[in-house]
Short mmCIF file of C-alpha atoms in Angstrom, two decimals:
data_model
loop_
_atom_site.label_atom_id
_atom_site.label_comp_id
_atom_site.label_asym_id
_atom_site.label_seq_id
_atom_site.Cartn_x
_atom_site.Cartn_y
_atom_site.Cartn_z
CA MET A 272 31.63 -21.24 52.56
CA ASP A 273 30.37 -18.02 51.01
CA THR A 274 26.99 -18.97 49.21
CA ASN A 275 26.49 -15.43 47.76
CA THR A 276 29.56 -15.72 45.97
CA PHE A 277 27.76 -18.61 43.86
CA ILE A 278 24.33 -17.38 43.83
CA LYS A 279 24.87 -13.74 42.44
CA GLY A 280 26.41 -15.11 39.11
CA LEU A 281 22.82 -17.21 38.57
CA TRP A 282 20.74 -13.99 39.16
CA LYS A 283 21.87 -10.64 40.46
CA ASP A 284 24.79 -10.54 38.33
CA ASN A 285 23.88 -12.91 35.65
CA PRO A 286 26.47 -12.53 32.74
CA VAL A 287 23.89 -12.62 30.03
CA PHE A 288 20.67 -10.82 31.47
CA VAL A 289 22.44 -8.22 33.75
CA GLN A 290 25.90 -7.59 32.72
CA VAL A 291 24.91 -8.15 28.91
CA LEU A 292 28.37 -9.74 28.40
CA GLY A 293 29.35 -12.75 26.01
CA MET A 294 26.79 -11.67 23.24
CA CYS A 295 28.80 -13.49 20.39
CA PRO A 296 27.85 -17.03 21.49
CA THR A 297 24.49 -16.06 23.14
CA LEU A 298 23.26 -15.01 19.93
CA ALA A 299 24.94 -17.21 17.59
CA VAL A 300 24.68 -20.79 18.83
CA THR A 301 21.48 -20.58 20.56
CA ASN A 302 19.12 -21.83 17.79
CA SER A 303 18.57 -24.92 19.59
CA ALA A 304 18.40 -26.10 23.17
CA THR A 305 21.01 -28.82 22.59
CA ASN A 306 23.44 -26.27 21.10
CA ALA A 307 22.83 -23.74 23.76
CA MET A 308 23.20 -26.49 26.35
CA ALA A 309 26.62 -27.72 24.94
CA MET A 310 27.94 -24.06 24.53
CA GLY A 311 26.96 -23.35 28.15
CA LEU A 312 28.64 -26.16 29.55
CA ALA A 313 31.71 -25.67 27.56
CA THR A 314 31.90 -22.04 28.82
CA ALA A 315 31.19 -23.00 32.52
CA PHE A 316 33.84 -25.68 32.16
CA VAL A 317 36.72 -23.08 30.80
CA LEU A 318 35.50 -20.69 33.04
CA ILE A 319 35.82 -22.92 36.19
CA MET A 320 39.24 -24.39 35.24
CA SER A 321 40.69 -21.08 34.13
CA SER A 322 39.55 -19.43 37.27
CA THR A 323 41.19 -21.84 39.46
CA LEU A 324 44.66 -21.52 37.69
CA VAL A 325 44.33 -18.08 37.61
CA SER A 326 43.82 -17.81 41.36
CA LEU A 327 46.59 -20.32 41.99
CA LEU A 328 49.02 -18.61 40.12
CA ARG A 329 47.74 -14.99 41.03
CA ASN A 330 50.89 -14.15 43.03
CA PHE A 331 53.42 -15.33 40.32
CA ILE A 332 51.87 -13.39 37.28
CA PRO A 333 53.68 -10.18 36.85
CA LYS A 334 51.22 -7.47 36.70
CA GLN A 335 52.19 -6.27 33.26
CA VAL A 336 51.50 -9.47 31.48
CA ARG A 337 48.65 -10.83 33.18
CA ILE A 338 46.18 -10.22 30.50
CA ALA A 339 48.21 -12.24 28.03
CA THR A 340 48.91 -14.91 30.68
CA PHE A 341 45.10 -15.05 31.40
CA ILE A 342 44.32 -15.51 27.73
CA LEU A 343 46.94 -18.24 27.29
CA ILE A 344 45.47 -20.15 30.44
CA ILE A 345 42.00 -19.72 28.91
CA ALA A 346 43.05 -20.91 25.31
CA THR A 347 44.62 -23.69 26.86
CA PHE A 348 41.29 -25.16 28.34
CA VAL A 349 39.60 -24.12 25.36
CA THR A 350 41.57 -26.51 23.48
CA VAL A 351 40.63 -29.26 26.10
CA ALA A 352 36.94 -28.48 25.89
CA GLU A 353 37.30 -28.44 21.90
CA TYR A 354 38.81 -32.10 21.79
CA LEU A 355 36.38 -32.98 24.59
CA ILE A 356 33.30 -32.08 22.53
CA GLN A 357 34.81 -33.49 19.37
CA ALA A 358 35.09 -36.87 21.27
CA ILE A 359 31.66 -36.61 23.03
CA SER A 360 29.50 -35.67 19.88
CA ILE A 361 30.71 -34.87 16.62
CA ASP A 362 27.48 -33.40 15.52
CA ILE A 363 27.52 -30.77 18.33
CA HIS A 364 31.24 -30.22 17.48
CA LYS A 365 29.94 -29.37 13.74
CA ALA A 366 26.79 -27.43 14.77
CA LEU A 367 28.98 -25.16 17.17
CA GLY A 368 31.67 -24.66 14.35
CA ALA A 369 33.93 -21.84 15.19
CA PHE A 370 32.15 -20.39 18.14
CA ILE A 371 34.11 -23.39 20.34
CA ALA A 372 37.48 -21.67 19.62
CA LEU A 373 35.99 -18.24 19.91
CA ILE A 374 35.35 -19.08 23.65
CA VAL A 375 38.92 -17.89 24.03
CA VAL A 376 37.53 -14.15 23.46
CA ASN A 377 34.31 -14.47 25.49
CA CYS A 378 34.50 -11.47 27.85
CA VAL A 379 32.77 -13.42 30.80
CA ILE A 380 36.04 -15.65 31.13
CA LEU A 381 38.49 -12.92 30.90
CA GLY A 382 36.29 -10.64 32.87
CA ARG A 383 35.91 -13.16 36.00
CA ALA A 384 39.92 -13.84 35.60
CA GLU A 385 40.81 -10.42 35.83
CA ALA A 386 38.02 -9.03 38.45
CA PHE A 387 37.68 -11.84 40.74
CA ALA A 388 40.01 -14.89 40.44
CA SER A 389 43.36 -12.70 40.14
CA LYS A 390 42.39 -11.34 43.58
CA ASN A 391 40.59 -14.12 45.66
CA SER A 392 41.45 -17.34 47.10
CA VAL A 393 41.07 -20.47 45.16
CA GLY A 394 37.80 -21.67 46.98
CA LYS A 395 36.17 -18.38 46.46
CA SER A 396 37.39 -18.25 42.68
CA ILE A 397 35.93 -21.72 41.87
CA LEU A 398 32.70 -20.71 43.64
CA ASP A 399 32.34 -17.55 41.65
CA ALA A 400 33.40 -19.25 38.12
CA ALA A 401 30.82 -22.05 38.99
CA GLY A 402 27.92 -19.31 39.90
CA MET A 403 28.73 -17.38 36.55
CA GLY A 404 29.05 -20.65 34.53
CA VAL A 405 25.81 -22.08 35.53
CA GLY A 406 24.00 -18.45 35.04
CA PHE A 407 25.68 -18.33 31.50
CA THR A 408 24.55 -21.79 30.79
CA PHE A 409 20.96 -20.95 32.30
CA ALA A 410 20.79 -17.90 30.26
CA LEU A 411 21.92 -19.92 26.99
CA LEU A 412 18.87 -22.32 27.68
CA CYS A 413 16.32 -19.66 28.10
CA LEU A 414 17.18 -18.41 24.67
CA GLY A 415 17.76 -21.66 23.25
CA ALA A 416 14.62 -23.17 24.51
CA VAL A 417 12.37 -20.44 23.15
CA ARG A 418 13.99 -20.32 19.77
CA GLU A 419 14.05 -23.97 19.26
CA ILE A 420 10.09 -24.47 20.37
CA LEU A 421 9.12 -21.21 18.32
CA GLY A 422 11.37 -21.89 15.51
CA SER A 423 11.31 -25.89 15.08
CA GLY A 424 8.60 -26.93 17.11
CA THR A 425 10.77 -29.23 19.39
CA PHE A 426 12.59 -28.83 22.59
CA PHE A 427 15.90 -30.96 22.92
CA GLU A 428 14.69 -32.46 19.56
CA TYR A 429 11.61 -33.74 21.17
CA GLN A 430 8.27 -32.61 19.35
CA VAL A 431 6.45 -30.14 21.73
CA PHE A 432 3.55 -29.59 19.40
CA GLY A 433 1.68 -32.06 16.97
CA HIS A 434 2.97 -32.53 13.40
CA GLY A 435 0.71 -29.50 12.11
CA TYR A 436 2.81 -26.92 13.66
CA GLU A 437 3.90 -24.43 11.32
CA PRO A 438 7.58 -23.34 12.45
CA TRP A 439 8.59 -19.66 12.59
CA VAL A 440 11.63 -19.94 10.65
CA LEU A 441 12.60 -16.42 11.69
CA MET A 442 13.26 -17.68 15.17
CA ILE A 443 16.28 -19.97 14.23
CA LEU A 444 17.71 -17.32 11.93
CA PRO A 445 19.96 -14.56 13.47
CA GLY A 446 17.20 -11.95 13.68
CA GLY A 447 15.49 -14.40 15.97
CA GLY A 448 18.28 -14.23 18.33
CA PHE A 449 17.91 -10.57 18.81
CA PHE A 450 14.27 -10.73 19.21
CA THR A 451 14.74 -13.57 21.95
CA LEU A 452 17.25 -11.83 23.82
CA GLY A 453 15.42 -8.41 23.94
CA ALA A 454 12.17 -10.02 25.21
CA TRP A 455 14.35 -11.80 27.95
CA LEU A 456 16.11 -8.53 28.80
CA LEU A 457 12.66 -6.92 28.95
CA LEU A 458 11.21 -9.55 31.39
CA PHE A 459 14.23 -9.45 33.65
CA ASN A 460 14.37 -5.44 33.79
CA TYR A 461 10.70 -5.56 34.47
CA MET A 462 10.96 -7.89 37.33
CA LYS A 463 14.21 -5.94 38.68
CA GLU A 464 12.22 -2.70 38.46
CA ARG A 465 9.27 -4.22 40.41
CA LYS A 466 11.50 -5.58 42.91
CA ALA A 467 12.91 -2.33 43.66
CA ALA A 468 9.62 -0.69 43.80
CA LYS A 469 8.45 -2.94 46.18
CA MET A 470 11.71 -2.61 48.32
CA GLN A 471 11.42 1.13 48.28
CA GLU A 472 7.61 0.73 49.52
CA ILE A 473 8.79 -1.53 52.61
CA SER A 474 11.47 1.06 53.55
CA ALA A 475 9.00 4.04 53.19
CA MET B 125 -16.42 36.38 31.42
CA ASN B 126 -14.55 39.46 33.17
CA VAL B 127 -11.52 40.36 31.16
CA LEU B 128 -9.22 40.03 34.55
CA ASN B 129 -10.42 36.76 35.36
CA LYS B 130 -9.66 35.07 32.08
CA PRO B 131 -6.41 33.34 32.43
CA LEU B 132 -3.48 34.83 30.60
CA GLU B 133 -2.37 32.47 27.76
CA ILE B 134 1.41 32.80 26.95
CA ARG B 135 2.43 30.74 23.81
CA THR B 136 5.57 30.26 21.76
CA SER B 137 5.56 30.66 18.01
CA PRO B 138 4.31 29.49 15.51
CA HIS B 139 0.97 31.56 16.22
CA LEU B 140 -0.78 30.88 12.98
CA LYS B 141 -1.17 27.26 12.58
CA SER B 142 -2.59 24.93 9.70
CA SER B 143 -5.90 23.78 10.44
CA VAL B 144 -4.82 20.16 9.14
CA SER B 145 -4.53 17.87 11.99
CA THR B 146 -2.86 14.42 11.98
CA ASN B 147 -6.41 13.01 12.21
CA GLN B 148 -7.45 14.62 9.10
CA ILE B 149 -4.61 13.51 7.22
CA MET B 150 -5.05 9.84 8.28
CA PHE B 151 -8.56 10.00 7.50
CA ASN B 152 -7.67 11.17 3.81
CA VAL B 153 -5.22 8.52 3.47
CA VAL B 154 -8.00 5.91 4.30
CA ILE B 155 -10.27 7.64 1.71
CA ALA B 156 -7.50 7.29 -0.95
CA LEU B 157 -6.97 3.68 -0.13
CA LEU B 158 -10.70 3.03 -0.42
CA PRO B 159 -10.75 2.30 -4.42
CA VAL B 160 -7.75 0.00 -3.99
CA THR B 161 -9.57 -1.77 -1.09
CA ILE B 162 -12.84 -2.35 -2.97
CA PHE B 163 -11.07 -3.54 -6.02
CA ALA B 164 -9.00 -5.94 -4.06
CA ILE B 165 -12.33 -7.30 -2.52
CA TYR B 166 -13.83 -7.45 -5.71
CA SER B 167 -10.87 -9.59 -7.24
CA PHE B 168 -9.95 -11.74 -4.63
CA GLY B 169 -13.47 -12.06 -2.89
CA LEU B 170 -14.17 -13.10 0.72
CA ALA B 171 -10.73 -13.96 1.35
CA ALA B 172 -9.45 -10.20 0.90
CA LEU B 173 -12.54 -9.05 2.82
CA LEU B 174 -11.51 -11.35 5.51
CA MET B 175 -7.87 -10.30 5.56
CA LEU B 176 -8.29 -6.82 5.63
CA SER B 177 -11.04 -6.73 8.29
CA VAL B 178 -8.77 -8.97 10.37
CA THR B 179 -5.66 -6.99 10.09
CA THR B 180 -7.21 -3.50 10.54
CA ILE B 181 -8.88 -4.50 13.39
CA ALA B 182 -6.14 -6.46 14.99
CA ALA B 183 -3.85 -3.46 14.67
CA VAL B 184 -6.42 -1.03 16.34
CA LEU B 185 -7.12 -3.59 19.09
CA THR B 186 -3.25 -3.88 19.66
CA GLU B 187 -2.69 -0.33 20.01
CA HIS B 188 -5.89 0.29 22.24
CA ILE B 189 -5.03 -2.40 24.53
CA TYR B 190 -1.68 -1.34 24.87
CA CYS B 191 -2.68 2.18 25.80
CA ARG B 192 -5.09 0.79 28.20
CA LEU B 193 -2.38 -1.25 30.06
CA ASN B 194 -0.33 1.72 30.46
CA ASN B 195 -2.96 3.85 31.81
CA LYS B 196 -2.62 6.13 28.50
CA GLU B 197 -5.31 7.81 26.84
CA SER B 198 -5.97 5.43 23.68
CA THR B 199 -4.58 6.63 20.47
CA VAL B 200 -6.56 4.50 18.14
CA GLY B 201 -8.59 7.75 17.32
CA ASP B 202 -6.04 9.37 15.20
CA TRP B 203 -6.53 6.65 12.51
CA SER B 204 -2.90 5.65 12.14
CA ALA B 205 -3.17 2.13 13.40
CA ALA B 206 -6.11 1.50 11.39
CA ILE B 207 -3.96 2.54 8.66
CA THR B 208 -0.96 0.42 9.32
CA GLY B 209 -3.42 -2.54 9.44
CA LEU B 210 -5.13 -1.82 6.15
CA LEU B 211 -1.85 -1.37 4.45
CA LEU B 212 -0.37 -4.81 6.12
CA GLY B 213 -3.36 -6.33 4.80
CA LEU B 214 -2.81 -5.09 1.13
CA THR B 215 0.48 -6.27 1.18
CA LEU B 216 -0.31 -9.81 2.16
CA PRO B 217 -1.03 -12.64 -0.08
CA PRO B 218 -4.80 -13.18 -0.09
CA ALA B 219 -4.84 -16.82 0.98
CA LEU B 220 -2.41 -16.37 3.78
CA PRO B 221 -3.61 -17.97 6.81
CA LEU B 222 -5.41 -15.29 8.92
CA TRP B 223 -3.56 -15.97 12.26
CA MET B 224 -0.33 -15.21 10.69
CA ALA B 225 -1.95 -11.82 9.51
CA VAL B 226 -3.15 -11.21 13.21
CA LEU B 227 0.61 -12.04 14.17
CA GLY B 228 2.00 -9.50 11.64
CA SER B 229 -0.50 -6.71 12.81
CA ILE B 230 0.70 -7.47 16.35
CA VAL B 231 4.33 -7.30 15.52
CA SER B 232 3.48 -3.90 13.28
CA ILE B 233 2.07 -2.18 16.15
CA MET B 234 4.10 -3.39 19.17
CA LEU B 235 7.57 -3.82 17.91
CA VAL B 236 8.02 -1.60 14.97
CA LYS B 237 5.73 1.28 16.17
CA VAL B 238 5.11 1.41 20.08
CA LEU B 239 8.46 0.09 21.22
CA PHE B 240 10.16 2.96 19.10
CA GLY B 241 7.71 5.56 20.79
CA GLY B 242 4.81 5.48 18.92
CA LEU B 243 3.35 7.48 16.02
CA GLY B 244 6.04 9.99 14.87
CA TYR B 245 8.88 7.96 16.34
CA ASN B 246 9.11 4.99 14.15
CA VAL B 247 12.20 4.57 12.05
CA PHE B 248 10.45 1.89 9.76
CA ASN B 249 7.17 1.80 8.20
CA PRO B 250 5.18 -0.29 10.39
CA ALA B 251 3.28 -2.15 7.85
CA LEU B 252 6.29 -3.02 5.92
CA ALA B 253 8.67 -3.98 8.67
CA GLY B 254 5.53 -6.25 9.95
CA ARG B 255 5.34 -7.74 6.34
CA ALA B 256 9.08 -8.34 6.49
CA ILE B 257 9.11 -10.12 9.79
CA LEU B 258 6.05 -12.39 8.50
CA GLN B 259 8.34 -12.97 5.28
CA ALA B 260 11.08 -14.01 7.49
CA ALA B 261 9.04 -16.30 9.87
CA PHE B 262 6.80 -17.83 7.35
CA PRO B 263 8.60 -18.01 3.98
CA VAL B 264 6.59 -20.35 2.21
CA ALA B 265 3.20 -19.27 3.16
CA ILE B 266 3.80 -15.64 2.35
CA THR B 267 4.94 -16.63 -1.22
CA THR B 268 2.10 -18.95 -1.91
CA TRP B 269 -0.32 -16.99 -4.08
CA HIS B 270 -4.14 -17.26 -4.81
CA PRO B 271 -5.46 -16.65 -8.35
CA ALA B 272 -7.62 -13.40 -8.69
CA PHE B 273 -11.29 -13.60 -10.17
CA LEU B 274 -12.20 -17.18 -9.32
CA ALA B 275 -15.73 -17.92 -9.88
CA ASP B 276 -16.55 -19.00 -6.50
CA ARG B 277 -14.55 -15.94 -4.83
CA PHE B 278 -17.61 -14.67 -3.17
CA THR B 279 -18.86 -17.82 -1.64
CA HIS B 280 -15.88 -19.65 -0.92
CA ILE B 281 -13.18 -18.82 1.79
CA PRO B 282 -9.86 -20.36 0.64
CA SER B 283 -9.22 -23.18 3.28
CA SER B 284 -5.55 -22.14 3.95
CA SER B 285 -7.23 -18.80 5.32
CA LEU B 286 -8.83 -20.47 8.10
CA ALA B 287 -6.08 -22.68 9.19
CA TRP B 288 -5.95 -23.19 13.00
CA PRO B 289 -3.64 -20.75 14.76
CA PHE B 290 0.19 -22.15 14.72
CA THR B 291 -0.89 -24.88 12.53
CA THR B 292 0.37 -25.39 9.07
CA ALA B 293 -2.30 -24.41 6.35
CA THR B 294 -3.40 -26.93 3.65
CA TYR B 295 -3.79 -24.75 0.36
CA ASP B 296 -6.56 -25.10 -2.08
CA ALA B 297 -5.30 -27.00 -5.17
CA VAL B 298 -5.50 -23.96 -7.54
CA ALA B 299 -2.39 -21.86 -7.24
CA GLY B 300 -1.80 -18.56 -8.87
CA ALA B 301 1.63 -17.06 -9.74
CA THR B 302 2.44 -13.35 -9.81
CA PRO B 303 3.73 -11.52 -12.95
CA LEU B 304 7.20 -11.21 -11.17
CA GLY B 305 7.42 -14.83 -10.14
CA ASN B 306 6.56 -15.71 -13.91
CA MET B 307 9.17 -13.42 -14.91
CA LYS B 308 12.08 -14.45 -12.74
CA PHE B 309 11.36 -18.16 -12.60
CA ASN B 310 9.63 -19.12 -16.08
CA HIS B 311 10.80 -16.01 -18.02
CA VAL B 312 7.15 -15.18 -19.05
CA ALA B 313 6.19 -11.72 -19.06
CA ALA B 314 2.59 -10.84 -18.32
CA GLU B 315 0.81 -8.11 -20.42
CA VAL B 316 1.32 -4.69 -19.17
CA SER B 317 -2.30 -3.68 -19.87
CA ASP B 318 -3.39 -6.52 -17.65
CA MET B 319 -1.03 -5.15 -14.84
CA VAL B 320 -2.22 -1.61 -15.16
CA LEU B 321 -6.04 -2.79 -14.82
CA GLY B 322 -5.39 -5.37 -11.96
CA MET B 323 -6.18 -8.59 -13.83
CA THR B 324 -3.08 -10.59 -12.59
CA SER B 325 -2.46 -12.36 -9.29
CA GLY B 326 -0.34 -10.88 -6.44
CA SER B 327 -0.73 -9.08 -2.92
CA ILE B 328 -4.28 -8.15 -2.13
CA GLY B 329 -3.80 -4.36 -2.67
CA GLU B 330 -0.81 -4.29 -5.28
CA THR B 331 -2.55 -5.62 -8.38
CA SER B 332 -4.50 -2.47 -9.89
CA ALA B 333 -2.01 0.33 -10.79
CA VAL B 334 -4.62 2.65 -11.92
CA LEU B 335 -6.63 2.81 -8.62
CA ILE B 336 -3.47 3.13 -6.61
CA LEU B 337 -2.53 5.91 -8.61
CA LEU B 338 -5.94 7.43 -8.49
CA GLY B 339 -5.65 7.42 -4.57
CA GLY B 340 -2.17 8.94 -4.86
CA ALA B 341 -3.52 11.73 -6.97
CA TYR B 342 -6.27 12.53 -4.50
CA LEU B 343 -3.52 12.76 -1.65
CA VAL B 344 -1.48 14.80 -3.77
CA ALA B 345 -4.42 17.21 -4.78
CA ARG B 346 -5.21 17.69 -1.09
CA ASN B 347 -1.54 18.50 -0.61
CA MET B 348 -1.16 15.65 1.72
CA MET B 349 1.33 13.41 0.31
CA ASN B 350 4.65 14.47 -1.33
CA TRP B 351 4.58 13.86 -4.83
CA LYS B 352 8.43 13.99 -5.49
CA ILE B 353 8.98 10.56 -3.68
CA PRO B 354 6.77 8.48 -6.01
CA VAL B 355 7.82 10.53 -9.35
CA THR B 356 11.47 10.00 -8.17
CA ILE B 357 11.07 6.32 -7.73
CA PHE B 358 9.38 6.07 -11.11
CA LEU B 359 11.99 7.94 -12.77
CA THR B 360 14.79 6.02 -11.20
CA VAL B 361 13.38 2.59 -11.93
CA ALA B 362 12.51 3.51 -15.42
CA VAL B 363 15.87 4.99 -16.11
CA PHE B 364 17.91 2.27 -14.43
CA SER B 365 15.70 -0.78 -15.90
CA GLY B 366 15.90 0.84 -19.25
CA ILE B 367 19.50 0.94 -19.61
CA VAL B 368 19.79 -2.77 -18.22
CA HIS B 369 17.07 -3.77 -20.73
CA PHE B 370 18.96 -1.88 -23.55
CA PHE B 371 22.19 -3.80 -22.86
CA ASN B 372 20.49 -7.11 -22.08
CA PRO B 373 17.15 -7.52 -23.93
CA THR B 374 16.20 -10.49 -21.67
CA THR B 375 15.58 -8.44 -18.63
CA PRO B 376 12.12 -7.27 -18.25
CA THR B 377 11.02 -3.76 -19.76
CA PRO B 378 10.99 -0.44 -17.76
CA LEU B 379 6.99 -0.78 -18.03
CA PHE B 380 6.84 -4.19 -16.83
CA MET B 381 9.12 -3.12 -13.78
CA LEU B 382 6.88 -0.25 -13.08
CA PHE B 383 3.47 -1.89 -13.01
CA SER B 384 4.40 -5.34 -11.63
CA GLY B 385 4.52 -6.34 -7.97
CA GLY B 386 4.31 -3.89 -5.09
CA MET B 387 6.14 -1.03 -6.94
CA MET B 388 3.01 1.09 -7.15
CA LEU B 389 1.46 0.35 -3.86
CA GLY B 390 4.80 0.71 -2.35
CA ALA B 391 5.74 3.95 -4.00
CA VAL B 392 2.75 5.82 -3.45
CA PHE B 393 1.61 4.51 -0.13
CA MET B 394 4.36 3.35 1.78
CA ALA B 395 7.73 5.16 0.83
CA THR B 396 5.71 8.34 1.21
CA ASP B 397 5.08 7.75 5.07
CA MET B 398 5.80 10.96 6.52
CA VAL B 399 7.42 9.71 9.68
CA SER B 400 10.09 7.39 8.00
CA SER B 401 11.10 9.48 4.94
CA PRO B 402 13.38 12.31 5.06
CA ILE B 403 12.37 15.82 5.67
CA THR B 404 14.56 18.10 3.34
CA ASP B 405 13.75 17.80 -0.58
CA ARG B 406 17.33 16.84 -1.35
CA GLY B 407 16.96 14.33 1.23
CA ILE B 408 13.88 12.94 -0.40
CA ILE B 409 15.51 12.77 -3.83
CA VAL B 410 18.55 10.61 -2.47
CA TYR B 411 16.09 8.52 -0.56
CA SER B 412 13.86 7.98 -3.72
CA MET B 413 16.68 6.96 -5.89
CA ILE B 414 18.28 4.36 -3.37
CA ILE B 415 14.69 2.52 -3.23
CA GLY B 416 14.43 2.79 -6.95
CA ILE B 417 17.94 1.31 -7.80
CA MET B 418 17.57 -1.09 -4.85
CA VAL B 419 14.28 -2.52 -5.99
CA VAL B 420 15.68 -3.07 -9.49
CA VAL B 421 18.79 -4.55 -8.05
CA ILE B 422 17.02 -6.78 -5.79
CA ARG B 423 14.50 -7.93 -8.82
CA LEU B 424 16.92 -8.59 -11.23
CA TRP B 425 20.07 -9.77 -9.54
CA GLY B 426 18.48 -10.97 -5.93
CA GLY B 427 17.30 -14.55 -5.14
CA LEU B 428 13.70 -13.07 -4.70
CA PRO B 429 11.26 -12.02 -7.40
CA GLU B 430 10.12 -9.04 -5.48
CA GLY B 431 12.18 -6.38 -3.67
CA MET B 432 10.02 -3.42 -3.21
CA MET B 433 9.50 -4.05 0.56
CA TYR B 434 13.35 -4.46 1.41
CA ALA B 435 14.02 -1.63 -0.67
CA ILE B 436 11.65 0.88 1.20
CA LEU B 437 13.01 -0.45 4.60
CA MET B 438 16.51 0.16 3.51
CA GLY B 439 15.37 3.75 2.60
CA ASN B 440 13.66 4.08 5.92
CA ALA B 441 16.81 2.79 7.41
CA VAL B 442 19.07 5.46 5.83
CA SER B 443 16.55 8.40 6.09
CA PRO B 444 17.75 9.64 9.61
CA LEU B 445 21.28 9.80 8.02
CA LEU B 446 19.94 11.64 5.02
CA ASN B 447 18.16 14.08 7.22
CA ARG B 448 21.70 14.97 9.20
CA ALA B 449 23.90 14.85 6.14
CA LEU B 450 21.58 16.92 3.75
CA LYS B 451 20.34 19.73 5.88
CA SER B 452 19.10 22.63 4.17
CA ARG B 453 20.97 25.85 4.48
CA VAL B 454 19.36 28.33 6.92
CA TYR B 455 18.51 31.40 5.60
CA GLY B 456 21.37 34.15 6.54
CA THR B 457 24.00 31.64 7.13
CA GLY B 458 27.04 30.83 4.94
CA ARG B 459 27.76 27.86 2.84
CA LYS B 460 29.72 26.51 5.56
CA GLY B 461 26.79 26.63 7.99
CA GLY B 462 28.34 29.38 10.07
CA ALA B 463 26.95 33.13 10.23
CA LYS B 464 28.09 35.35 7.40
#
């Protein structure tokens, strides 16, 4: 088992905070922690399933039509995910709206299929997809948590502050998504830079 | 000192420099704002005094602390942070909870000014952008108005001002309405003479048109403000709203448009911000016309009663493009830009 394949998606190559991919769902549906969680899990599901299938079929897919084939495979699992969400909670399905169908064009998924799953064994591909999926969910939760706590004063619909809390309406509007993402990117880059400086200090 | 020992200084042009520095201009802006500020404190009492001191101190402190944390020399001595804080305070409703005002100051300095590179690099007017973010974050609090000239204004602080940080404020029972709000929602026009003198309710510093124009005239006389910007904005607004009023008399008159809301304060002190307005003359004319047209469009057909803030921010957003599109022709080159 190659644990690094799994771990890198969580932190070092995090799809949102490091690769800055999949911005559309990241900004659009993270106005509450619940929505962020649902979107993250749905994307992780599609990511793992499609990576598995792509990896299994990697020797049969002609090179010329590989992108079209990947999209077809991804779209199949997005349809499955859409019906699953509809069956589990109609409210979440309504809240996520068109963004469930748009998982098809999430570049994290196609990116992993093209860059990793089409070149590696099934086991490795599943590990990689799971790492990326968990990393994506984690990033969405980071955004969703901040936006819901500041914008509605709740976390997973549980009151965080007392009843007197004045919500920052801006945070659940699109603008708040950009502000929150910017702040998280700032924090991540700061930590990365500090770590790099420390490494240099040790080697010097 | 011996001539030979004196270090040789080699400088590039310009060799003749104006003695006017950033500090002096900014200090004069503060002087120009004094009449407006004093009248604001007179008409809104303790609420305005508290609000203006809090926003100014918060803005200066934010910049000072930021410089200290980054081991830079503190830049608060150039007065620009104080002006940002003061201008922000002047655009806020008097009874806004003070913690929101502090938040607005921090956002103005950190997010709009410092993150873009500090004074001279900000795309948007920091005070206005800070207010826009407050308006998006707390839409109810920032449109709850407080009446002017209350009898107990020098002894009583509105209970909403002192709300605990992050809590919802409870407002005093008396509520005021701005002339623009009355016009939009109740179709009642205020007397123009009241608006000129500042007898109406509104944001802290926007009520007295006369004193704002006086401050502007002082800056123009000292050659520290481009008079073309406010004049073009006023002309555009007067002509555009005049045309609309002619065809549809239920819309407000041009005079009402000019003297209501943040029109005066915005056109004189915000749109003329040297950093966020275009450089060339032609650019300035187009910029001012965009602001004038946008404010009338938002006021007449938009959902909000007032649009001056968004109009100026839109003008700020296009001013880098105007700078590029409307370059003045360099002397000695042809119309197409190449050498003759």
